[in-house]
CSV table of C-alpha atoms in Angstrom, one decimal:
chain,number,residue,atom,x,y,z
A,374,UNK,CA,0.2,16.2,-17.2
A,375,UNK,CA,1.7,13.1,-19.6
A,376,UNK,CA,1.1,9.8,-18.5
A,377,UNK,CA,1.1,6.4,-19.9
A,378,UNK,CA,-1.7,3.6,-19.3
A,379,UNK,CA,-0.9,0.6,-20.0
A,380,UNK,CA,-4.5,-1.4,-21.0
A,381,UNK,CA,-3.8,-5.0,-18.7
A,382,UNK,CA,-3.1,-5.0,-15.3
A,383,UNK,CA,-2.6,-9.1,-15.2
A,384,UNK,CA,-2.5,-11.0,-18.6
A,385,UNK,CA,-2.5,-15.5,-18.4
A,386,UNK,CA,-1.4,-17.0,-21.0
A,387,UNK,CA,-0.8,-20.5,-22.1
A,388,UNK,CA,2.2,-21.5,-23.9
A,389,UNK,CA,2.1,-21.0,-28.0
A,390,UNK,CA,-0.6,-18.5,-27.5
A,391,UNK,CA,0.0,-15.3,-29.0
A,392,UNK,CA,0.5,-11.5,-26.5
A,393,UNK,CA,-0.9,-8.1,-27.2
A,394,UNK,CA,0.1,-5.6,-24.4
A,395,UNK,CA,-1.1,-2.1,-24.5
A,396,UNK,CA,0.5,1.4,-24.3
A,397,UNK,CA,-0.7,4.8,-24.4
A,398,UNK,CA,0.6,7.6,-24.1
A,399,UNK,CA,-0.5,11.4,-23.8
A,400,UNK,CA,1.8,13.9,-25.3
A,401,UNK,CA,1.2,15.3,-28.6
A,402,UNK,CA,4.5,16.1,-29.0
A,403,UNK,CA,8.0,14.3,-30.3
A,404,UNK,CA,8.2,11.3,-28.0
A,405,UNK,CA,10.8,8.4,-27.4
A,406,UNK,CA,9.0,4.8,-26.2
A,407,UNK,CA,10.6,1.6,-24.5
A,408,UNK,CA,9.4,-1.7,-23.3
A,409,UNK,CA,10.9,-2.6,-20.2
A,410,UNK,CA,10.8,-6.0,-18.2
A,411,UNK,CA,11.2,-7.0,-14.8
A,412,UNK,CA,11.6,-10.8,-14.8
A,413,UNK,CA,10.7,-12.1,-11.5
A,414,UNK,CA,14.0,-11.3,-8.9
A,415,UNK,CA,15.9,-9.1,-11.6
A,416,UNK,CA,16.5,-5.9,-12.4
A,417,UNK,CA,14.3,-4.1,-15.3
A,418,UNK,CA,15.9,-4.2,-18.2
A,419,UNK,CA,15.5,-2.7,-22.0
A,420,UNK,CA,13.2,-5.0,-24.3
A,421,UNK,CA,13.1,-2.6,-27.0
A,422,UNK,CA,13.0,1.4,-28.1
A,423,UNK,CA,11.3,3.7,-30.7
A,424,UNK,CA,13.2,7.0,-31.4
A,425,UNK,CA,12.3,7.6,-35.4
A,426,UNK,CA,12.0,5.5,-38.6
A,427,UNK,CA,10.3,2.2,-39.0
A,428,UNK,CA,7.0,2.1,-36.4
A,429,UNK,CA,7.5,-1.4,-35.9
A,430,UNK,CA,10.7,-2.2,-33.9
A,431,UNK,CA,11.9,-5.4,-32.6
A,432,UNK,CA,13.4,-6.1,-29.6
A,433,UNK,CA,15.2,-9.0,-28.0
A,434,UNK,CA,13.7,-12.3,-27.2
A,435,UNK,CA,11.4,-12.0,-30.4
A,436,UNK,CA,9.3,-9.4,-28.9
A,437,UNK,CA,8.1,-6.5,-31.0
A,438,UNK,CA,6.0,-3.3,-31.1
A,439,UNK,CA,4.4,-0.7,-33.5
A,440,UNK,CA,4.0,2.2,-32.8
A,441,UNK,CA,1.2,4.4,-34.0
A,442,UNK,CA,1.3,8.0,-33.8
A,443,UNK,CA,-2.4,8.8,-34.6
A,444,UNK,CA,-3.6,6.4,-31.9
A,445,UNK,CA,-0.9,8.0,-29.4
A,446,UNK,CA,-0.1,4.0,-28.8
A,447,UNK,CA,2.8,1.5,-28.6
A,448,UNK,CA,1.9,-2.0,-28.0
A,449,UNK,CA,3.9,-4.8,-27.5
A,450,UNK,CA,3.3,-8.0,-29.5
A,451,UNK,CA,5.1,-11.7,-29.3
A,452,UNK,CA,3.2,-14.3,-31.6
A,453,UNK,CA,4.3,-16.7,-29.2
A,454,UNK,CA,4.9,-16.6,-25.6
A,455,UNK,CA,7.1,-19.0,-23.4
A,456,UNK,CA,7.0,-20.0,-19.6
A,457,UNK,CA,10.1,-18.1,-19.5
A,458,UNK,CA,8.3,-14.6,-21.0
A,459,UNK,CA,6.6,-14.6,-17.4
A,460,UNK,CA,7.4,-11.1,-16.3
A,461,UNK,CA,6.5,-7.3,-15.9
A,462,UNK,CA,6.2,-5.4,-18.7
A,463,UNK,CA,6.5,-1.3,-18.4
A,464,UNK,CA,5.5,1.3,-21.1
A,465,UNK,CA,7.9,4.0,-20.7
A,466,UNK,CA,7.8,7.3,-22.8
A,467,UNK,CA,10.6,10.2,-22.9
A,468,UNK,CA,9.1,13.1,-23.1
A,469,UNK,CA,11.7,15.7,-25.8
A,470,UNK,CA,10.9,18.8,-23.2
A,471,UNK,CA,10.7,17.4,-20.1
A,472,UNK,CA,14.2,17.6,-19.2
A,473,UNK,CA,14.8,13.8,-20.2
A,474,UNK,CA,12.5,11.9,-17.5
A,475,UNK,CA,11.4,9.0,-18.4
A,476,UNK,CA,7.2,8.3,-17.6
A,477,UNK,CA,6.2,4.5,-16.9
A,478,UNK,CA,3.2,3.0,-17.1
A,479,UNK,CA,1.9,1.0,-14.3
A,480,UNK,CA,2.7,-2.3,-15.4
A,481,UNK,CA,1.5,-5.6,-16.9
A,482,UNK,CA,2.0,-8.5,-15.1
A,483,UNK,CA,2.1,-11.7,-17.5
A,484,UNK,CA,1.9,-15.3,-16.3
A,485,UNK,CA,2.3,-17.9,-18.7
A,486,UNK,CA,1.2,-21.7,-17.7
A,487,UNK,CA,3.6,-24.2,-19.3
B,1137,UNK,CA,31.8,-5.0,-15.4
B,1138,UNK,CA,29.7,-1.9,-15.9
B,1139,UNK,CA,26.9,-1.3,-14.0
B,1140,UNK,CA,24.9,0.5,-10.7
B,1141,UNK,CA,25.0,-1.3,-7.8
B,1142,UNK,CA,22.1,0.0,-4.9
B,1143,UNK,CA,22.8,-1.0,-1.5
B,1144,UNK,CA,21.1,-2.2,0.5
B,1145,UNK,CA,19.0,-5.1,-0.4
B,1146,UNK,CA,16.8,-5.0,1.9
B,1147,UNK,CA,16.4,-2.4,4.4
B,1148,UNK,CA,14.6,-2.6,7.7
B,1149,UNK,CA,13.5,1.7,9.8
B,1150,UNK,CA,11.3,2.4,13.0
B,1151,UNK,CA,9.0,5.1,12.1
B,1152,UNK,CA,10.8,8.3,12.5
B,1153,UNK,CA,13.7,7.0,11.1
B,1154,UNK,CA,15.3,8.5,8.7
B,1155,UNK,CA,17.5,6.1,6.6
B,1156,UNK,CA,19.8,6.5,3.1
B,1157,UNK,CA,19.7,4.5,0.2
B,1158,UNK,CA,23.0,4.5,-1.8
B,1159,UNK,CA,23.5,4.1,-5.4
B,1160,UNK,CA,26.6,4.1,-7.7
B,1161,UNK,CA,27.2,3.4,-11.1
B,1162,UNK,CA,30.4,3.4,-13.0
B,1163,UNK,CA,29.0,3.6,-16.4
B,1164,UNK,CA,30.3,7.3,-16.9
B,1165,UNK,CA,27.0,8.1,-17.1
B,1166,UNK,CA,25.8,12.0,-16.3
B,1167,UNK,CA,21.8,11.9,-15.3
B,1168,UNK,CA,20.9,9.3,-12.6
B,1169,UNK,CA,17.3,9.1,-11.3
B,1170,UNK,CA,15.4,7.3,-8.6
B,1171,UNK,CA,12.6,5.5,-8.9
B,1172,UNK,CA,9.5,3.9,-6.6
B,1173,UNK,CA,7.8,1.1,-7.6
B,1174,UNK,CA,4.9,0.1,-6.0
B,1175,UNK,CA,2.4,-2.7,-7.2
B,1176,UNK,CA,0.0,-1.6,-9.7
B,1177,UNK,CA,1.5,1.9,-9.8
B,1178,UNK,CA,4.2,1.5,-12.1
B,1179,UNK,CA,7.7,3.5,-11.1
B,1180,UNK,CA,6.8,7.2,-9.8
B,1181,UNK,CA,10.0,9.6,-10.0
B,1182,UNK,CA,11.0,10.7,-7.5
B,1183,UNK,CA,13.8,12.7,-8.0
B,1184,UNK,CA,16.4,13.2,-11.2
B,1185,UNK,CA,20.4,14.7,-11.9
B,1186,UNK,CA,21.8,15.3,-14.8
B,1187,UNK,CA,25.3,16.4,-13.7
B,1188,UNK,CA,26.9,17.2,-10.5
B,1189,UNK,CA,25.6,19.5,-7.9
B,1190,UNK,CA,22.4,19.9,-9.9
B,1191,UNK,CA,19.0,17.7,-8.9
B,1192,UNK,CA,15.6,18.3,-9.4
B,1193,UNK,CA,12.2,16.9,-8.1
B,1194,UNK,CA,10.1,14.3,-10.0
B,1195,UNK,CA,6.4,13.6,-9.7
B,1196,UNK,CA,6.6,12.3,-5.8
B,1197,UNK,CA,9.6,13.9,-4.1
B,1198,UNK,CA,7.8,15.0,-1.3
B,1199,UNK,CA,9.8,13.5,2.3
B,1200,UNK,CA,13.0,12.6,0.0
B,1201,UNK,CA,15.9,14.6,-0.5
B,1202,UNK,CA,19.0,13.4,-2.3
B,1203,UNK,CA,22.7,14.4,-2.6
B,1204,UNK,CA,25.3,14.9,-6.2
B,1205,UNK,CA,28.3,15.7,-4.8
B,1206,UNK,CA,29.9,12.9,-6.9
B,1207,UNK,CA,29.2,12.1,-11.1
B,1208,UNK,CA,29.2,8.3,-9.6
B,1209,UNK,CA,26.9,8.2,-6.6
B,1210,UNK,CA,23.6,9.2,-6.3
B,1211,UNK,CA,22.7,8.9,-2.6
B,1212,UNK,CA,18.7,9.3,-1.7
B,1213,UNK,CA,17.7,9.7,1.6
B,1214,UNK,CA,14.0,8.5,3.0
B,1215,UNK,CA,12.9,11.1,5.7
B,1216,UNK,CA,10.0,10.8,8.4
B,1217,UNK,CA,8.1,12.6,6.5
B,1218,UNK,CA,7.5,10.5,4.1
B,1219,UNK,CA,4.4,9.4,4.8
B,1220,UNK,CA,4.2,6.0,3.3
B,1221,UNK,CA,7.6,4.8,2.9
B,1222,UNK,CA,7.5,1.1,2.5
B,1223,UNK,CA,8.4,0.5,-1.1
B,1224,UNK,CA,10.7,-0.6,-3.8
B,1225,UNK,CA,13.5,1.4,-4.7
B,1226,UNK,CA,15.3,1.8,-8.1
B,1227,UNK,CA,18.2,3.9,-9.4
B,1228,UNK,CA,18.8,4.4,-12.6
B,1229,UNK,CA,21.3,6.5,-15.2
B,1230,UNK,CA,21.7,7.4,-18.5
B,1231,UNK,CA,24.5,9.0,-20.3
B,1232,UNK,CA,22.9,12.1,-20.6
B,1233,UNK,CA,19.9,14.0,-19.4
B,1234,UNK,CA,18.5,15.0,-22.9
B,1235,UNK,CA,20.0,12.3,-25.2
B,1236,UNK,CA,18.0,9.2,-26.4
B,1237,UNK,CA,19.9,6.5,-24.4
B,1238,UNK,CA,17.8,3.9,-22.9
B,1239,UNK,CA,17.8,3.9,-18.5
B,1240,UNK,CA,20.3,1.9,-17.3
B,1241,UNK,CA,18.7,0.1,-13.4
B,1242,UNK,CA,19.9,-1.4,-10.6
B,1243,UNK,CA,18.7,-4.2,-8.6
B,1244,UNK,CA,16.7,-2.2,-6.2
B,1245,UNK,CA,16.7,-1.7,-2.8
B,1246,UNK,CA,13.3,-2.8,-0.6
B,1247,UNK,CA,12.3,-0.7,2.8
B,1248,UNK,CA,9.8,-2.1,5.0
B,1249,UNK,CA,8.8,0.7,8.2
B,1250,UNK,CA,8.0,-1.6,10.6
């Protein structure tokens, strides 16, 4: 079955440093990613989407992410977080023959100490 | 303003209780969904429409059944045999089951079985 695993389950950070958050995905076939995040009492909401083109895509709040087909991966970078990035980040992948459902990841919780 | 609203908030059942979890959205969108989120899972599917009448089961649908009689509402309904029902509920849409739109959430509804 496809699933996504996302590498962190809880990532601390201090303010200024720099975020790597890991995706992977396994389906060999044509796929659609997103970062998603659930800041803390609000619904989740669309960081950013790969459908085709460029690998690396850039989202809002200066986040980005590459995605690399050999490595069946999408990870999410910022070079430098904020208090305010302190959230839950999902992996999600659409699957092209799976009747448009959309598979998370389990989650990565990020704290960042001002 | 545009958007699904899930009601309630936060939902109290008895064991044996069943107990229905509304959603609507008036974003014209066709395929809704309903998610679970529980910590360190990620959001399971539980089960998915992409047009009126029609519905199918996700990856946990097991003691939840769920009603399209409308394009707006997107009713799911948390039987007693769900076994472990406590859990965070989202419902989501998109504007169509097979396109590349991102998911659409709502604010989630919580049920505690006491």
């Amino acid at each position: 079955a496809q699933s996504v695993s996302q590498h962190n389950h809880h990532v601390i950070l201090s303010e200024a440093a720099s975020l790597e958050l890991g995706c992977n995905y396994s389906y060999g076939g044509t796929v659609n990613l997103f970062w998603y995040v659930q800041y803390p009492g609000q619904h989740l909401q669309l960081l950013l989407k790969y459908f085709s083109g460029d690998p690396l895509v850039k989202g809002i709040k200066g986040f980005e992410a590459e995605f690399i087909k050999s490595k069946f991966s999408f990870n999410l970078r910022k070079p430098s977080v904020q208090w305010s990035d302190t959230a839950e980040y999902f992996c999600a992948v659409n699957v092209y023959n799976q009747g448009g459902k959309l598979i998370f990841g389990q989650g990565t919780e990020l704290s960042v100490k001002p | 303003d545009g958007g699904i609203t899930q009601s309630p908030k936060y939902l109290f059942r008895k064991e044996g209780q069943n107990v229905t979890l509304s959603c609507e959205q008036n974003l014209n969108h066709d395929a809704m969904y309903w998610y679970r989120q529980d910590p360190g899972q990620g959001l399971r599917l539980i089960y998915y429409s992409q047009i009126v009448n029609d519905f199918q089961k996700g990856d946990i649908a097991e003691g939840y059944s769920v009603s399209r009689e409308k394009k707006e509402s997107f009713p799911l309904t948390v039987t007693s045999a769900q076994k472990n029902p406590t859990a965070f509920y989202l419902c989501a849409s998109k504007f169509s089951l097979a396109g590349t739109g991102e998911l659409f959430f709502g604010e989630g509804s919580r049920l505690t079985v006491l």
